[in-house]
Amino acid sequence: MTLKGKWRIVETPGYDMAGPGSYVEFGEEGGTFALDCLTGSIYGPGDGEAVDFEWDGNDEMDEASGDGGAELQPHGTLQGQICLRAGDEIPFIARR
């Protein structure tokens, strides 16, 4: 199984950021995500069942960047985190 494709973020444990438009998407060359007012472009392919990535984007209209990772779980969900440089580490749970 692969991470490629669009995943709907359904939960952000410890944070209230998983709104109706929250998603993470992985492709051959990278991807994108939107999580409340945090959005970004992901660098690195989404092949396999786990990925570590770097990203650049915006947090409430201010430039932001960081890293993150995600891993497929045996029950079919995707669990990961999006980390802001020198800031929060936001965990997420996503479904196709």
Short mmCIF file of C-alpha atoms in Angstrom, two decimals:
data_model
loop_
_atom_site.label_atom_id
_atom_site.label_comp_id
_atom_site.label_asym_id
_atom_site.label_seq_id
_atom_site.Cartn_x
_atom_site.Cartn_y
_atom_site.Cartn_z
CA MET A 1 0.00 0.00 0.00
CA THR A 2 1.15 3.57 -0.60
CA LEU A 3 0.60 6.97 0.95
CA LYS A 4 -0.03 8.56 -2.46
CA GLY A 5 -3.31 10.39 -2.75
CA LYS A 6 -5.43 12.75 -0.69
CA TRP A 7 -6.17 12.03 2.96
CA ARG A 8 -8.79 13.87 5.05
CA ILE A 9 -7.39 14.90 8.44
CA VAL A 10 -10.06 13.86 10.93
CA GLU A 11 -8.30 14.45 14.24
CA THR A 12 -5.46 16.51 15.70
CA PRO A 13 -4.98 15.13 19.25
CA GLY A 14 -4.31 17.98 21.68
CA TYR A 15 -5.22 20.63 19.08
CA ASP A 16 -8.51 21.88 17.61
CA MET A 17 -7.35 22.16 13.99
CA ALA A 18 -9.10 19.34 12.06
CA GLY A 19 -11.81 21.30 10.26
CA PRO A 20 -13.86 20.29 7.22
CA GLY A 21 -11.17 21.37 4.73
CA SER A 22 -8.22 19.76 6.52
CA TYR A 23 -6.19 17.36 4.38
CA VAL A 24 -2.75 16.07 3.49
CA GLU A 25 -1.90 14.91 -0.04
CA PHE A 26 1.15 12.96 -1.22
CA GLY A 27 2.30 12.47 -4.80
CA GLU A 28 5.35 11.43 -6.84
CA GLU A 29 7.29 14.65 -6.25
CA GLY A 30 5.77 16.00 -3.02
CA GLY A 31 2.38 17.21 -1.91
CA THR A 32 0.34 19.76 0.00
CA PHE A 33 -1.56 20.10 3.26
CA ALA A 34 -4.12 22.38 4.89
CA LEU A 35 -4.77 22.31 8.61
CA ASP A 36 -6.96 25.17 9.86
CA CYS A 37 -4.85 28.31 9.15
CA LEU A 38 -1.65 26.31 8.52
CA THR A 39 -0.96 25.41 4.88
CA GLY A 40 2.10 24.16 3.06
CA SER A 41 3.86 22.47 0.19
CA ILE A 42 5.55 19.16 0.99
CA TYR A 43 8.93 18.26 -0.51
CA GLY A 44 9.74 14.60 -1.08
CA PRO A 45 7.87 11.66 -2.61
CA GLY A 46 5.00 9.86 -0.88
CA ASP A 47 6.06 6.35 -1.89
CA GLY A 48 5.81 3.42 0.46
CA GLU A 49 4.03 3.14 3.79
CA ALA A 50 5.95 5.86 5.67
CA VAL A 51 7.43 9.23 4.77
CA ASP A 52 9.51 11.99 6.35
CA PHE A 53 9.25 15.40 4.71
CA GLU A 54 10.15 19.08 4.78
CA TRP A 55 7.58 21.78 4.01
CA ASP A 56 7.21 25.52 3.36
CA GLY A 57 3.99 27.48 3.64
CA ASN A 58 1.97 29.87 5.78
CA ASP A 59 0.67 30.02 9.34
CA GLU A 60 -2.05 32.68 9.64
CA MET A 61 -0.59 34.47 6.58
CA ASP A 62 2.96 34.52 8.02
CA GLU A 63 5.68 32.52 6.28
CA ALA A 64 6.28 29.20 7.99
CA SER A 65 8.30 26.03 7.43
CA GLY A 66 9.19 22.81 9.15
CA ASP A 67 9.21 19.09 8.79
CA GLY A 68 6.98 16.15 9.48
CA GLY A 69 6.25 12.55 8.86
CA ALA A 70 3.42 10.09 8.37
CA GLU A 71 2.94 6.33 8.53
CA LEU A 72 0.16 4.00 7.42
CA GLN A 73 -1.40 2.05 10.28
CA PRO A 74 -2.53 -1.60 10.06
CA HIS A 75 -6.20 -0.56 10.32
CA GLY A 76 -5.89 1.77 7.29
CA THR A 77 -5.54 5.20 8.87
CA LEU A 78 -2.60 7.53 8.43
CA GLN A 79 -0.88 8.89 11.54
CA GLY A 80 1.71 11.60 11.50
CA GLN A 81 2.78 15.02 12.62
CA ILE A 82 3.45 18.41 11.11
CA CYS A 83 6.16 20.34 12.95
CA LEU A 84 6.80 24.07 12.74
CA ARG A 85 10.44 25.16 12.97
CA ALA A 86 11.03 26.25 16.57
CA GLY A 87 7.33 25.74 17.27
CA ASP A 88 4.52 23.26 17.74
CA GLU A 89 4.51 19.60 16.75
CA ILE A 90 0.94 18.92 15.61
CA PRO A 91 -0.08 15.26 15.51
CA PHE A 92 -2.76 14.17 13.04
CA ILE A 93 -4.90 11.19 12.12
CA ALA A 94 -6.21 10.99 8.54
CA ARG A 95 -8.46 8.73 6.45
CA ARG A 96 -8.81 8.32 2.70
#
